XYZ file of C-alpha atoms in Angstrom:
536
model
C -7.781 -44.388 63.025
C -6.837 -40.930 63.296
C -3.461 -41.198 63.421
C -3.662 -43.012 59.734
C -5.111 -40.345 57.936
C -3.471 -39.068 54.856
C -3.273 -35.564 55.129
C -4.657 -33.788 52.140
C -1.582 -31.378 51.003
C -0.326 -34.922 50.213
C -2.475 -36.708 48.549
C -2.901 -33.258 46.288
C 0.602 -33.150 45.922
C 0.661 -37.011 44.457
C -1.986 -35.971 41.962
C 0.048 -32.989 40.958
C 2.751 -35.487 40.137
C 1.026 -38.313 38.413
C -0.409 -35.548 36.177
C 2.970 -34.089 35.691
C 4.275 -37.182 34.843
C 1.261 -38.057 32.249
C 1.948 -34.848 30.502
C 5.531 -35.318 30.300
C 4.768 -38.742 29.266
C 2.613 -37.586 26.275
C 4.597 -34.362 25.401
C 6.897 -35.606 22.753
C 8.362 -32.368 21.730
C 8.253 -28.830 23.547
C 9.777 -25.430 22.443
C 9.322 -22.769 24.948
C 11.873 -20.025 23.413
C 13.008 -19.159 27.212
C 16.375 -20.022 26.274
C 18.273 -18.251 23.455
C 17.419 -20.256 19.891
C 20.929 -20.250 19.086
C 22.925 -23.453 18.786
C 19.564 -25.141 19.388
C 17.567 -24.499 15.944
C 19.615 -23.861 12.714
C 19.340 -21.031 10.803
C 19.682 -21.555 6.767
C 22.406 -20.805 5.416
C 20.903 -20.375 1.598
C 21.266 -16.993 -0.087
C 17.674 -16.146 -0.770
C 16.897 -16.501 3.269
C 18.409 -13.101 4.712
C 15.529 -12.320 7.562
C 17.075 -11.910 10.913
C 15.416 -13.819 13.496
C 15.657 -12.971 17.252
C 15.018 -13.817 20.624
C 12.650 -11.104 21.897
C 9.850 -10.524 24.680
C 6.040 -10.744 23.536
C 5.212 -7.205 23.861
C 3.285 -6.581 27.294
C 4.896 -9.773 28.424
C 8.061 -11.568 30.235
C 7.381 -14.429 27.464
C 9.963 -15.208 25.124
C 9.873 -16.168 21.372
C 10.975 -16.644 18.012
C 10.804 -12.893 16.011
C 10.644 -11.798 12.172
C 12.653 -9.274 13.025
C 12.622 -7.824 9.558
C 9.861 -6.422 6.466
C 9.976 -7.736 2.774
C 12.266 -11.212 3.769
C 12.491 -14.962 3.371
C 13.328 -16.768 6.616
C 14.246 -19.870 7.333
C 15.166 -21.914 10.248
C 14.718 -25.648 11.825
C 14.932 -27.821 14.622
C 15.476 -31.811 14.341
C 13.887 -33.753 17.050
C 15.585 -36.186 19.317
C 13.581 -39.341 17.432
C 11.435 -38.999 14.246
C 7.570 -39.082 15.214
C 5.534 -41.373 13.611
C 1.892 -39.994 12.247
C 0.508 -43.676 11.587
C -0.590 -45.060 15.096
C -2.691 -43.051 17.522
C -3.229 -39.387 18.153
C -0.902 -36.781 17.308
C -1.628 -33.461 18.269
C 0.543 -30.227 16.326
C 0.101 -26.752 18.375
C 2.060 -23.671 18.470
C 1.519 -19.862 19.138
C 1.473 -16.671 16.561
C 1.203 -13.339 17.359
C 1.318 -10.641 15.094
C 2.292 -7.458 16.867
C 2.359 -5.242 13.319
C -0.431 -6.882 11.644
C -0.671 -8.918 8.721
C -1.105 -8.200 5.026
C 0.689 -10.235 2.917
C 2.860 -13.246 3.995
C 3.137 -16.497 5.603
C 3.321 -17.565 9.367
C 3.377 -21.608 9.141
C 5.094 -24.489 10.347
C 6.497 -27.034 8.170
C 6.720 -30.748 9.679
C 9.635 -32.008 7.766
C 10.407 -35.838 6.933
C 14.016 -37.308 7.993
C 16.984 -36.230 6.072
C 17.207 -39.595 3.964
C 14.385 -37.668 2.094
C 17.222 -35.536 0.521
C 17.823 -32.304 2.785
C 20.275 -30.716 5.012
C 19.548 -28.173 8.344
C 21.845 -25.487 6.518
C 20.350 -25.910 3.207
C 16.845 -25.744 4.446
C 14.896 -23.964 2.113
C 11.011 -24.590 0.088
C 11.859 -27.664 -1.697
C 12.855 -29.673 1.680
C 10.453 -32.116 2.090
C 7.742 -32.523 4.285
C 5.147 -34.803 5.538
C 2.326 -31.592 6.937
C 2.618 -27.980 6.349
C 0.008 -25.987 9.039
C -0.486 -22.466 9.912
C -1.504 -18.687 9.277
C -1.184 -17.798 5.546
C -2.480 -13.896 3.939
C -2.038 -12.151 0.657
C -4.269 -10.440 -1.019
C -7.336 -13.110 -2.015
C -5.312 -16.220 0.186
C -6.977 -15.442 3.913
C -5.857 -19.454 5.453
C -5.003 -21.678 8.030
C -2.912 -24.172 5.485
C -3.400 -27.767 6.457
C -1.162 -29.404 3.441
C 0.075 -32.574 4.149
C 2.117 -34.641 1.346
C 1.621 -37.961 0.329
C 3.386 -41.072 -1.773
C 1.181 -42.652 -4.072
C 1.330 -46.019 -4.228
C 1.167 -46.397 -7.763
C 3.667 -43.410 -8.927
C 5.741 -43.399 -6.611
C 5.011 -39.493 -6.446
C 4.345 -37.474 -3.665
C 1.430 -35.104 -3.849
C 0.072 -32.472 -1.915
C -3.449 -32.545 -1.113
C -4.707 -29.361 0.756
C -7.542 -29.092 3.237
C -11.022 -27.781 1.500
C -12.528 -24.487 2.940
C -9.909 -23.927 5.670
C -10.506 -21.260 8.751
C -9.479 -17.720 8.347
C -6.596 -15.820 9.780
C -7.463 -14.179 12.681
C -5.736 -10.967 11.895
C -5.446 -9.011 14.569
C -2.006 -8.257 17.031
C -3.234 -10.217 19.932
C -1.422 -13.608 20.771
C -3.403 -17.237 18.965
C -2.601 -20.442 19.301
C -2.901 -22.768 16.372
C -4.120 -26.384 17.033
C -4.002 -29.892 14.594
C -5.740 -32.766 15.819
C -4.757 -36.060 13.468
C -6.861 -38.909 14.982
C -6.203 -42.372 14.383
C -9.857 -42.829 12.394
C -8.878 -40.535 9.864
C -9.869 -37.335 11.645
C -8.599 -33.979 11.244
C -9.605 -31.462 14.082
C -8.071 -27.290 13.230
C -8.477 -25.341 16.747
C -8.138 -21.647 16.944
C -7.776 -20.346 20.393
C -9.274 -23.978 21.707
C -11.823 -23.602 19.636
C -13.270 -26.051 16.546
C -12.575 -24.267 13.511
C -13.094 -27.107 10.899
C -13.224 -30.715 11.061
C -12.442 -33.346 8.554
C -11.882 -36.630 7.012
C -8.609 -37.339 5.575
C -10.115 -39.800 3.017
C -12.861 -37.242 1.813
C -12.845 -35.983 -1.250
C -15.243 -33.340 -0.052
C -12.234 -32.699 2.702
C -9.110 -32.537 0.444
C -7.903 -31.068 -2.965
C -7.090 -33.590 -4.898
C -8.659 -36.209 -3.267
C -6.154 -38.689 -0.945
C -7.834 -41.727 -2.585
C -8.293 -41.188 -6.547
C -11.926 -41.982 -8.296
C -12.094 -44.986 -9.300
C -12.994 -44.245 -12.604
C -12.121 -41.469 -15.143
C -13.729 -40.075 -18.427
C -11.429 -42.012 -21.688
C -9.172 -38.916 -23.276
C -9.785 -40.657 -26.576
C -13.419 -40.650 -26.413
C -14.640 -37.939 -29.041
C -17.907 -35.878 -29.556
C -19.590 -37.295 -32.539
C -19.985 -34.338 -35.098
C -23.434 -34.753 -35.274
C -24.356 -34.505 -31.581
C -26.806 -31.309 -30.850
C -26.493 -30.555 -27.519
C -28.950 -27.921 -28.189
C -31.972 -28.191 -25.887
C -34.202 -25.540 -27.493
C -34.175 -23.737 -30.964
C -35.825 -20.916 -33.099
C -38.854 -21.872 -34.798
C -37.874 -21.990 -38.145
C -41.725 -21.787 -39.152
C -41.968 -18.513 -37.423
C -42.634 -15.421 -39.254
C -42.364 -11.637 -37.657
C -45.977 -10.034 -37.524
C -47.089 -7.281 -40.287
C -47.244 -4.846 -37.601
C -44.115 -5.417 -36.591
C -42.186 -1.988 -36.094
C -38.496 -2.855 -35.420
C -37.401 0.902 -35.909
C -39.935 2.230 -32.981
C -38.215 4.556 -30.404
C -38.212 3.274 -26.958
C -39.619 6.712 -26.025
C -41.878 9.244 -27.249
C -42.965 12.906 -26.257
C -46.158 12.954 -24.169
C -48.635 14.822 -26.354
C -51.151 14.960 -23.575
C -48.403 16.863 -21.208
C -49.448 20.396 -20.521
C -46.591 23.114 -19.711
C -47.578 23.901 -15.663
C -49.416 27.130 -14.647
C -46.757 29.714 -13.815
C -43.646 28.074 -15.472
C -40.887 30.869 -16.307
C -39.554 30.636 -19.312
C -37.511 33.573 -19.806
C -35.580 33.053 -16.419
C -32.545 30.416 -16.580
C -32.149 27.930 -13.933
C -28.831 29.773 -12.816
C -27.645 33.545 -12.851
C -24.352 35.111 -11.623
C -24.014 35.465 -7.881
C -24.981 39.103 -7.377
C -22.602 39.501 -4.211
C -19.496 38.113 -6.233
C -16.640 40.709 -7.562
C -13.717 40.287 -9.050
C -10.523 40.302 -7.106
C -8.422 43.207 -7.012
C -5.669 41.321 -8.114
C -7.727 39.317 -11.152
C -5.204 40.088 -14.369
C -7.407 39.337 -17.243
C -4.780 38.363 -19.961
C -2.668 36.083 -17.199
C -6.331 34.647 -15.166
C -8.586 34.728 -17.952
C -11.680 36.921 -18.205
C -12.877 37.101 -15.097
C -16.604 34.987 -14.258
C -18.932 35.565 -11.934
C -19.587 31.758 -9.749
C -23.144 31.008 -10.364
C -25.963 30.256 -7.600
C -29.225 28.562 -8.235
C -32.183 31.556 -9.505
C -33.869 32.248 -6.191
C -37.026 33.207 -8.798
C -37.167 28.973 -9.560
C -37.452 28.370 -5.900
C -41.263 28.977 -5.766
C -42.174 28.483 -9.583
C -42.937 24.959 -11.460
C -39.915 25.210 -13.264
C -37.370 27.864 -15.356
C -36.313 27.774 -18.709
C -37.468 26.822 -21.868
C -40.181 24.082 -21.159
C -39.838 20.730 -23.244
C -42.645 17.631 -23.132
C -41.448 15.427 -20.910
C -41.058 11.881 -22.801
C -43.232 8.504 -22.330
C -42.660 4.689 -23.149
C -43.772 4.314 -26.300
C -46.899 1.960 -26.274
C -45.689 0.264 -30.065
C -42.352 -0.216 -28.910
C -41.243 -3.970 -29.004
C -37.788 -4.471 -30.187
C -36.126 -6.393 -32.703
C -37.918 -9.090 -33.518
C -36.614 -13.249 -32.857
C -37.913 -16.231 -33.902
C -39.980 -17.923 -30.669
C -37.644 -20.905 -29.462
C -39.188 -24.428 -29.449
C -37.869 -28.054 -28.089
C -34.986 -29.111 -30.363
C -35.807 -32.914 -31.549
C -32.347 -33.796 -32.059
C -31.479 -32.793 -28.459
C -29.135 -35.471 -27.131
C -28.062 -33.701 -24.506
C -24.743 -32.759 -22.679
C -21.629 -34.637 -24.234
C -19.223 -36.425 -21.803
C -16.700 -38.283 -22.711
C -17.535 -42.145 -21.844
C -16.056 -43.220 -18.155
C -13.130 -45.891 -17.629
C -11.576 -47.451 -14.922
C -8.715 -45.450 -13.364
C -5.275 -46.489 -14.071
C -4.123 -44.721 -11.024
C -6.941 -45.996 -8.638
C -5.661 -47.457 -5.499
C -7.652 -48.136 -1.808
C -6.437 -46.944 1.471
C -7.654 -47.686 5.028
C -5.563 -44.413 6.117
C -2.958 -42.205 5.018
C 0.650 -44.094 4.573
C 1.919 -40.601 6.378
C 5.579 -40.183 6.417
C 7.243 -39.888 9.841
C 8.252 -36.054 11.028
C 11.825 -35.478 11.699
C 12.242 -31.563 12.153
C 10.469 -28.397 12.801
C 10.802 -25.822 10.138
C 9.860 -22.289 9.719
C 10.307 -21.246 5.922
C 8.349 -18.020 5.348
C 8.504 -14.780 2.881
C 6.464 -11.555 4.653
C 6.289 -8.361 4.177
C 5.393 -7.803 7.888
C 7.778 -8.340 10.828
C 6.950 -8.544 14.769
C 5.770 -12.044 13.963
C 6.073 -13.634 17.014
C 6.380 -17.585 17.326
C 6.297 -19.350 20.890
C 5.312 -22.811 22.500
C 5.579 -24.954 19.604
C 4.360 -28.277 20.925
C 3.960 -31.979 19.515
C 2.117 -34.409 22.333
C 0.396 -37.794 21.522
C -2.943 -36.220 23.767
C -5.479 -33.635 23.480
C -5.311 -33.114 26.894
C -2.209 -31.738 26.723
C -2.484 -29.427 24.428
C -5.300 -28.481 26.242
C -3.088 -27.699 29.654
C -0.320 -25.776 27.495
C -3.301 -23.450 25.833
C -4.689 -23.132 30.039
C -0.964 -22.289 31.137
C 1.084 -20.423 28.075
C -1.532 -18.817 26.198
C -4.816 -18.105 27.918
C -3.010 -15.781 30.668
C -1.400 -13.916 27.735
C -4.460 -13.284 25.898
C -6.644 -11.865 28.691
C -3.928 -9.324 29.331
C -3.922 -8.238 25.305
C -7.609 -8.477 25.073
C -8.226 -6.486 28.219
C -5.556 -3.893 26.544
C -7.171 -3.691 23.439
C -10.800 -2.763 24.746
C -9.433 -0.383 26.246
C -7.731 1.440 23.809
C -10.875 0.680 21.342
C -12.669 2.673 24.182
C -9.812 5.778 24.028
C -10.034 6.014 20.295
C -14.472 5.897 20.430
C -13.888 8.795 22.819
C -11.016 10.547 20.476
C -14.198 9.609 17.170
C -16.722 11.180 19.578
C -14.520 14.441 19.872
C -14.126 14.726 16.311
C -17.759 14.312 16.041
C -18.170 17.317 17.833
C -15.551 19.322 16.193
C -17.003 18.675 12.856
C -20.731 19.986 14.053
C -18.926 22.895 15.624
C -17.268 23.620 12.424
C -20.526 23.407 9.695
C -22.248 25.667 12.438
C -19.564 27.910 12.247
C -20.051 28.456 8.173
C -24.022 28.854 8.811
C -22.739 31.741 10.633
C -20.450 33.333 8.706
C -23.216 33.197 5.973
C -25.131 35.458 7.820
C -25.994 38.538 5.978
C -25.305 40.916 8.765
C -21.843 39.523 8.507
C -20.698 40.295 5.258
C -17.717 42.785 6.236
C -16.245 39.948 8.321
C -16.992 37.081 6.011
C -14.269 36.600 4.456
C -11.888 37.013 8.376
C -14.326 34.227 9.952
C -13.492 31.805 6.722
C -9.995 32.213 7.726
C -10.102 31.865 11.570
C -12.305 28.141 10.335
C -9.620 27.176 7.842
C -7.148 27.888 10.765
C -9.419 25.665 13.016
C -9.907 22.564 10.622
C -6.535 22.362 10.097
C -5.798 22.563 13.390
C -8.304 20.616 15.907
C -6.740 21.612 18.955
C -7.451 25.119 18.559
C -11.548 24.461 18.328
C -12.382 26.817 21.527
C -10.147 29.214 20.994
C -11.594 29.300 16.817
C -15.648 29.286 18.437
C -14.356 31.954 21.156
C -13.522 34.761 18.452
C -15.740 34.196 15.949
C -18.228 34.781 18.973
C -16.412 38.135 19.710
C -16.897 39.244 16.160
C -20.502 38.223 16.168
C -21.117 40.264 19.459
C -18.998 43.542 18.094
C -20.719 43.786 14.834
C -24.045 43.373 17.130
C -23.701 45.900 19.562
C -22.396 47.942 16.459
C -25.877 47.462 14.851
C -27.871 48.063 18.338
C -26.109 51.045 19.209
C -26.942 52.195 16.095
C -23.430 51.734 14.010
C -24.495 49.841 11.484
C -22.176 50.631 8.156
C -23.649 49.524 4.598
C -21.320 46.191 3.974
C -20.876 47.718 0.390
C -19.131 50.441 2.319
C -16.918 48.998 4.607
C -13.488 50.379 3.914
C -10.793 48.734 4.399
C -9.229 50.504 7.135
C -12.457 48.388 8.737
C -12.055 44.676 7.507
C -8.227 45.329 8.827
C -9.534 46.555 12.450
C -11.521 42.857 12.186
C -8.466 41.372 11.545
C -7.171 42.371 14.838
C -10.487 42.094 17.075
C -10.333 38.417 15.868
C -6.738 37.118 15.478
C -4.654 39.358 18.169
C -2.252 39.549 15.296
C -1.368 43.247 14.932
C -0.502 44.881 11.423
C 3.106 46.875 12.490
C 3.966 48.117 8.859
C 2.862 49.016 5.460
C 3.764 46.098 3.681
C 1.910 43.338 6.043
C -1.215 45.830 5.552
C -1.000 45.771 2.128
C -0.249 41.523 1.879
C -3.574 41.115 3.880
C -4.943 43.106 1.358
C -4.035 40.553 -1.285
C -4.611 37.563 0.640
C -8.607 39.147 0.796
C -8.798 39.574 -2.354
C -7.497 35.883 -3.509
C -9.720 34.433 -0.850
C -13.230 33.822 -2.419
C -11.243 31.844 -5.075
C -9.718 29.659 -2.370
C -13.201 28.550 -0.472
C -15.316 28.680 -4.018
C -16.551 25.463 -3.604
C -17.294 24.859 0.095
C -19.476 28.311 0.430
C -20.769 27.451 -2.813
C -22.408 23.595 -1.184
């Protein structure tokens, strides 16, 4: 007996192969993009379709596919198949990959399934008015945020073929990582949409509550020559024409009133305003009076107000008036001629027919016809099998691998750019501590040199330490000035002084007369330039 055993390499190798052969079996069309598109897909030829499509690598990847090489473009281009696929008997399953390595804001990124030429199209004429049995895929623009399931039908009765779009579809996932777009058609009517593998929406293609219109008309519809009798009230209630407005009634009395109980509070100021010039402001040097204006003085909030009621001249504050009620209306009663609502009366629908399942015209071609004002659109792996299963496998083998890789990549540059925020956290609390500083009244002489060396600093983030290390060294000068018993009135700091500042603080040394004399003027024009952020 043990010279009869199977060895087990073998018998997994014979599973390997029966699967193989199943999925092969149930694939009925596969587009993999390793090979170069041309000769294989057509490209249209029509004059409104100039996007460039090209064979390219998924970024990060060794994975070909289909790219929208271009912004602001219509594209066009389509496959045929070897044998039109029929929609009618057993499951067909519609998959395909999108990436979207620049985003998405406005444009399309759909497959069309197109019906056989006979319907009246050619592959170099291809364009938005070739017909087509199901329309599926990404759509954005503004409001539209989709995953289109359209599919076109004949009606029996008109001969016309109407699209009826899926209710309440899934949204775009809009991201630049690689999806993969799944339509499950079921022979009981079912319609399955997978994102990623995973149920986004299911429905019932002879719903109404699935499809706009409806697949299957009502069977009835309200007459268009039924008219609303003239003397139908579809009033429910009505003003009381018995009603009369009170004596008492005072339809001219203010919503508010003055308080006449309101007492002005114990130490209220009334001769000091709620604002007064800022005593440490001066005009600039450089103010010219007929070209500037006259010259104001910024004003600060009256430190005197700070610890009083109030400033100003005091007013009664105002009440709701107790007598206030309005303009008067009549009460409203129950109408007794209500009749309610008018609708037109119902009759039976010329245009009603009965369907056990969609007549669905058989797919002949691939198409992509899009307009986007995005390119890197990347399309790969389109796929048409008559199982779930393998759909399934291609999702496991072509698309999984390639999104762990992105979504491993993008965590970790979500982590780089938290740590970038949580820098610029810091350098904003850096900055607002150094303006406490430079408020400081000790620091007056140097005020206006620290502004500058944080202006520098904001505008330039790199140079944070370097910003923090003089303002430091100006802090610590002026204090060992003041301990060692230095200490000039600011009032009187000349400006032989400020300019010494200049080069304790910024290294940058004045060599001549004129540079003196331009830091002079750049001093003076300064508490114009930071008015309003000293002022907050």
């Amino acid at each position: 007996m043990e010279g009869k055993r199977i060895p087990l390499r073998f018998i997994l190798l014979l599973i390997a192969c029966i699967t193989f052969q199943q999925c092969a079996s149930d694939t009925i069309f596969y587009e993999s993009f390793e090979d170069s598109f041309d000769g294989r897909w057509i490209v249209s030829e029509k004059d409104d379709y100039k996007g460039l499509w090209k064979h390219a690598k998924s970024e990060g990847h060794d994975d070909y596919g289909l790219l929208v090489s271009e912004m602001a473009r219509k594209y066009a281009i389509v496959k045929e198949l070897d044998e039109p696929v029929s929609l009618k008997d057993g499951t067909i399953v519609l998959q395909f990959e999108n990436r979207l390595q620049n985003g998405l804001e406005c444009g399309g990124a759909y497959l069309k399934y197109l019906r056989p030429q006979e319907a009246g199209w050619k592959p170099k004429e291809f364009d938005n008015e070739s017909p087509y049995s199901i329309m599926f895929g990404p759509d954005k623009c503004g409001s539209t945020n989709k995953v289109h399931f359209i599919f076109k039908h004949k009606n029996p009765k008109s001969g016309e073929y109407v699209e009826h779009h899926l209710k309440y579809p899934p949204s775009v996932p809009v991201d630049k990582l690689s999806h993969v777009y799944t339509a499950i058609l079921k022979p009981d009517n079912e319609l399955r949409i997978l994102i990623d593998g995973e149920e986004k929406k299911k429905a019932n293609f002879l719903s109404a509550e699935d499809f706009e219109p409806a697949l299957i008309p009502a069977s009835t519809i309200p007459d268009p020559d039924d008219k609303k009798p003239e003397d139908w009230d579809e009033r429910a209630k009505i003003p009381d024409s018995d009603a009369v407005k009170p004596d008492d009634w005072d339809e001219d009395a203010p919503m508010e009133v003055e308080d006449e109980d309101a007492v002005k509070p114990e130490g209220w100021l009334d001769d000091e305003p709620e604002e007064i010039d800022d005593p440490d402001a001066s005009k600039p040097e450089d103010w010219d009076d007929e070209e500037d204006g006259e010259w104001e003085a910024p004003k600060i909030d009256n430190p005197k107000c700070e610890s009083a009621p109030g400033c100003g001249e005091w007013k009664k504050p105002m009440k709701r008036n107790p007598s206030y009620k309005g303009k008067w209306h009549a009460p409203l009663i129950d109408n007794p001629n209500y009749k309610g609502i008018w609708k037109p009366q119902q009759i039976p629908n010329p245009d009603y027919f009965e369907l056990d399942k969609p007549d669905f015209e058989p797919v002949a071609a691939i198409g992509i016809e899009i307009w986007t004002m995005q390119d890197g659109m990347l399309f790969d792996n389109i796929l048409i099998a008559s199982d779930e299963k393998v759909a399934e496998s291609y999702r496991e083998t072509t698309w999984k691998p390639k999104f762990e890789v992105e979504k491993e990549k993008q965590k970790a540059e979500e982590a780089a750019a938290d740590h970038s925020d949580g820098l610029l956290g810091f350098q904003k609390k850096v900055f607002d501590l150094l303006y406490k500083i430079a408020d400081i009244p000790f620091l007056d002489a140097y005020k206006l040199k620290i502004l500058d060396l944080i202006e520098k600093g904001e505008k330039q983030p790199h140079l944070t330490i370097g910003i923090l290390v003089s303002i430091v060294v100006v802090v610590l000068t002026v204090f060992f000035k003041i301990l060692f018993g230095r200490k000039k009135p600011a009032a009187k700091v000349t400006q032989e002084t400020k300019d010494t500042g200049v080069a304790e603080t910024s290294n940058n040394e004045a060599s001549s007369g004129e540079k003196e004399e331009e830091n002079e003027k750049e001093d003076a024009a300064a508490p114009r330039r930071r008015s309003n952020r000293r002022e907050t």
